[in-house]
GROMACS .gro file of N, CA and C in nm:
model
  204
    1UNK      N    1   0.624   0.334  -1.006
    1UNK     CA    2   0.485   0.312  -0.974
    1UNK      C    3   0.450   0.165  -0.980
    2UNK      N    4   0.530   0.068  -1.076
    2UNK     CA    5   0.509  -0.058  -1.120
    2UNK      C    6   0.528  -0.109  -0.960
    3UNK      N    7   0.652  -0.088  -0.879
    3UNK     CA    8   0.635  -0.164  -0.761
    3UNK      C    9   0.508  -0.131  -0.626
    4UNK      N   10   0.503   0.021  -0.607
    4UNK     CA   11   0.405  -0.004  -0.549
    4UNK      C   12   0.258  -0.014  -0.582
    5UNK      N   13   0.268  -0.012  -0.678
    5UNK     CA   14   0.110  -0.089  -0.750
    5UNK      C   15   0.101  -0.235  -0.718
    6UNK      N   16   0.217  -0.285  -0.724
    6UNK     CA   17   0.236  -0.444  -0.731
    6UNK      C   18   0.196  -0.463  -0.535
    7UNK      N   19   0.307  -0.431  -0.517
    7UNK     CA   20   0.231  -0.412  -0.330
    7UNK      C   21   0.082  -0.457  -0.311
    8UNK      N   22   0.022  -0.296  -0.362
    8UNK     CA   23  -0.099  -0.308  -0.311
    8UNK      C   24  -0.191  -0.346  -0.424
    9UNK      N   25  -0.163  -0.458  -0.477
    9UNK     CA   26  -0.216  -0.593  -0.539
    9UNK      C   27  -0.206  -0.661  -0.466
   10UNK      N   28  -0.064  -0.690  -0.409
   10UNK     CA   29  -0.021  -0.803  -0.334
   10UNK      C   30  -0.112  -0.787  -0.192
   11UNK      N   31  -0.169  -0.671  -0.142
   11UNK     CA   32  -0.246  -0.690  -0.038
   11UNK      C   33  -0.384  -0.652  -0.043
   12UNK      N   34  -0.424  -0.698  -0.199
   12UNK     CA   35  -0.555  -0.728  -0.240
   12UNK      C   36  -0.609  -0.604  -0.219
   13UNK      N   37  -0.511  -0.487  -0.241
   13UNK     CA   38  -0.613  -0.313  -0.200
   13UNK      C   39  -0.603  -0.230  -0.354
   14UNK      N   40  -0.556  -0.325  -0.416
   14UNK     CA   41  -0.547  -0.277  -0.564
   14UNK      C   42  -0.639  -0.273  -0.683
   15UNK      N   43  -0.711  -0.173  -0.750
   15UNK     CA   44  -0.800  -0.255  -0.824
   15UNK      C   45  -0.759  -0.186  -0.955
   16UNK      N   46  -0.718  -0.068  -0.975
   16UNK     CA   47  -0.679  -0.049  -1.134
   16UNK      C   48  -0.609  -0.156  -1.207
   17UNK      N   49  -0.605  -0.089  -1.350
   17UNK     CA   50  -0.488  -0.170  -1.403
   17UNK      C   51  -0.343  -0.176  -1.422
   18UNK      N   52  -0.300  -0.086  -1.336
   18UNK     CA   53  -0.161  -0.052  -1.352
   18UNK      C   54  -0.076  -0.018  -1.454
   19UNK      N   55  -0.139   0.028  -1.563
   19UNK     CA   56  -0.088   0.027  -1.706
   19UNK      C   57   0.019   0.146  -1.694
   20UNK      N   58   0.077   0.200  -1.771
   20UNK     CA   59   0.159   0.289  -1.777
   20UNK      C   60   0.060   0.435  -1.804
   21UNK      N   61  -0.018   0.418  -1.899
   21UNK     CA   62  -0.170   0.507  -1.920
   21UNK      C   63  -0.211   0.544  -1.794
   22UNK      N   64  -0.231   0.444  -1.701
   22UNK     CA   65  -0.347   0.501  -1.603
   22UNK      C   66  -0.217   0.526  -1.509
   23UNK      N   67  -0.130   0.545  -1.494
   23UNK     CA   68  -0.052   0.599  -1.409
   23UNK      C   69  -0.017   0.768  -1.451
   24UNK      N   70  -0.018   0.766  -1.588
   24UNK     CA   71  -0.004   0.907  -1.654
   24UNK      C   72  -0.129   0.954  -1.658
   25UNK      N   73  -0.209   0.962  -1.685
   25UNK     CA   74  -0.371   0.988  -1.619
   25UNK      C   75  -0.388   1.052  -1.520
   26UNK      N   76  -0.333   0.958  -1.434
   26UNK     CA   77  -0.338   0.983  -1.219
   26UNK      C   78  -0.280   1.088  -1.170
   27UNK      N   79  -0.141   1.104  -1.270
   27UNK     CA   80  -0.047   1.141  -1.237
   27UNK      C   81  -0.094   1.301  -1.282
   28UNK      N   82  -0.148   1.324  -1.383
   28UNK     CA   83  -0.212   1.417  -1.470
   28UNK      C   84  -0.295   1.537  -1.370
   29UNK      N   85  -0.376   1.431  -1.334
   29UNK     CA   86  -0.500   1.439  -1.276
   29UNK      C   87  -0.454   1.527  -1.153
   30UNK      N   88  -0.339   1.446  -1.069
   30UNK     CA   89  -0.324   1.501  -0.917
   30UNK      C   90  -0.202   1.627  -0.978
   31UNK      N   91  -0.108   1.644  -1.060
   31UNK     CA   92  -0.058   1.786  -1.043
   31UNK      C   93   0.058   1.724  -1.063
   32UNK      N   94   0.096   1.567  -1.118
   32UNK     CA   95   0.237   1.578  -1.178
   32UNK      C   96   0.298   1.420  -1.102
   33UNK      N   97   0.335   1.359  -1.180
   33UNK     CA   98   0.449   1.245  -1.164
   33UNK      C   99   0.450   1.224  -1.018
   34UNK      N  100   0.537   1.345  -0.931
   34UNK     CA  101   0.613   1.309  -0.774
   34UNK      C  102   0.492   1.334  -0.713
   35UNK      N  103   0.383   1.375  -0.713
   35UNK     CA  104   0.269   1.439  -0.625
   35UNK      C  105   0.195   1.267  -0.634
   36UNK      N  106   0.158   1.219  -0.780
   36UNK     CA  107   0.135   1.088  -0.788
   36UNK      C  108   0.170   0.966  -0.703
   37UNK      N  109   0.330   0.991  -0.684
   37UNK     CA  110   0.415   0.902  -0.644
   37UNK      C  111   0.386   0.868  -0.512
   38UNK      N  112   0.420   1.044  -0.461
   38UNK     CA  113   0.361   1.049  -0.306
   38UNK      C  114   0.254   1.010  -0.230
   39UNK      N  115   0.150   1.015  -0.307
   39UNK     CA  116   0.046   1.009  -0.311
   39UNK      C  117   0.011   0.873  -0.278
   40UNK      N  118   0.036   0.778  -0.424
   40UNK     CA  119   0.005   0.642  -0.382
   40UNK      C  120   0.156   0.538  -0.262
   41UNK      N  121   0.295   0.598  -0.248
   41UNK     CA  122   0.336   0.578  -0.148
   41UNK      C  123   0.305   0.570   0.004
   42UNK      N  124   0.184   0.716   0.046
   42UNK     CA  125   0.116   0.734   0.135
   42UNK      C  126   0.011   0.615   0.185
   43UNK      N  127  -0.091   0.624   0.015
   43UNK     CA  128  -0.190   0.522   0.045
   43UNK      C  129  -0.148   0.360   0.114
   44UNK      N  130  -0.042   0.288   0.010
   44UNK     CA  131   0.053   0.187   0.042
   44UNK      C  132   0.081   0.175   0.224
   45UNK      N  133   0.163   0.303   0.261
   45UNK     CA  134   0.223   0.312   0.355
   45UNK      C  135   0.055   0.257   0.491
   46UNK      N  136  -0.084   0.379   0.430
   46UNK     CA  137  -0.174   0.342   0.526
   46UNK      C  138  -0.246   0.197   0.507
   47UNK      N  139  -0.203   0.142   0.374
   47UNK     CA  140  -0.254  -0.002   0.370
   47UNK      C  141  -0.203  -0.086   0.437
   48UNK      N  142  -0.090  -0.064   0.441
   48UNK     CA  143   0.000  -0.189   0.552
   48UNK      C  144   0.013  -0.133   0.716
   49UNK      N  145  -0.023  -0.042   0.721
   49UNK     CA  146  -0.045   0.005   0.884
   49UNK      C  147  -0.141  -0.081   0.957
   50UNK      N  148  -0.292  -0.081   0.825
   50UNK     CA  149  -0.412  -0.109   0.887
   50UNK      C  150  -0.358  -0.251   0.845
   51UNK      N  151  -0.333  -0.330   0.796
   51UNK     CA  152  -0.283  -0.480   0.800
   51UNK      C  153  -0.192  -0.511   0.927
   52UNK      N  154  -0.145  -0.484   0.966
   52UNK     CA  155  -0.044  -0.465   1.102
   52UNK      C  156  -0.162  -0.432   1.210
   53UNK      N  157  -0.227  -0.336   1.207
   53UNK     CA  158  -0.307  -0.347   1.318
   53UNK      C  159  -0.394  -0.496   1.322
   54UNK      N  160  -0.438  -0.542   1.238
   54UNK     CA  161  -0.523  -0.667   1.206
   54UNK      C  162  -0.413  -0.740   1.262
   55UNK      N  163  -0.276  -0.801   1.244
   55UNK     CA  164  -0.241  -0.852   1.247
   55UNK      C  165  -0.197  -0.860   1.422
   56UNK      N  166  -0.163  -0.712   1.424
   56UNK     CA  167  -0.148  -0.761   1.611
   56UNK      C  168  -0.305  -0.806   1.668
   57UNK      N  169  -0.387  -0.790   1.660
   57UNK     CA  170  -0.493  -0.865   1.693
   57UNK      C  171  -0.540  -0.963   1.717
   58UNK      N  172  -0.449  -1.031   1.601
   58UNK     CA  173  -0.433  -1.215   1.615
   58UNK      C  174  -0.415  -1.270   1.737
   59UNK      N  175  -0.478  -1.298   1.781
   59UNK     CA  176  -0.412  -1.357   1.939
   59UNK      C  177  -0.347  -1.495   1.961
   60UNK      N  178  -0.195  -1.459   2.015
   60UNK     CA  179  -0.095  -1.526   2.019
   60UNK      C  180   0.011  -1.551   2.124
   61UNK      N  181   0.030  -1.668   2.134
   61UNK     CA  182   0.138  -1.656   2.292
   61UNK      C  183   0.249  -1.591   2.279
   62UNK      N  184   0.313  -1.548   2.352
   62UNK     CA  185   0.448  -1.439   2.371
   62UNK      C  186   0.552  -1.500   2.276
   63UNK      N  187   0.566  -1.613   2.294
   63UNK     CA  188   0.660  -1.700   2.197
   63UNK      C  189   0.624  -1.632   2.048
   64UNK      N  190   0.523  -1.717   2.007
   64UNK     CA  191   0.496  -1.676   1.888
   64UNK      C  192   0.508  -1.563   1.824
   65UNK      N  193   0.448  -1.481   1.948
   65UNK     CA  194   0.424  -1.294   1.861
   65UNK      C  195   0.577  -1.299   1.841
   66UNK      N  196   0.670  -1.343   1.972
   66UNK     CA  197   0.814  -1.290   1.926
   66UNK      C  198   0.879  -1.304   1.803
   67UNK      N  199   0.864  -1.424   1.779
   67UNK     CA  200   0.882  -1.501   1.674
   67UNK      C  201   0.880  -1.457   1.574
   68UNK      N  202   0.672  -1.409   1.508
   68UNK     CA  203   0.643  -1.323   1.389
   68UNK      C  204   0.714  -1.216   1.427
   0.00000   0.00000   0.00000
């Protein structure tokens, strides 16, 4: 959980504290550890989708986009 918590810090969509507590909490809460896991893997997965869409948006010459 430590890495993708760290992720979505890293793309500023994070706001708990990531403690080991509030992961057992979460984890509690939704029906168990892998349901948790899945769970915030999913969210992660739709955080960087919608960053990618932003990002093709950028408007850029063919070079460049190739490039990025």
């Amino acid at each position: 959980m430590e890495q993708i918590t760290a992720a979505m810090t890293a793309l500023g969509m994070y706001t708990g504290a990531g403690t080991a507590a509030e992961h057992a909490e979460q984890a509690g809460r939704l029906g168990g550890a892998e349901v948790y896991r899945v769970r915030m893997a999913n969210a992660l997965l739709g955080m960087v989708q919608g960053e990618r869409l932003l990002a093709d948006s950028v408007p850029l010459d063919n070079t460049s986009r190739h490039a990025a």
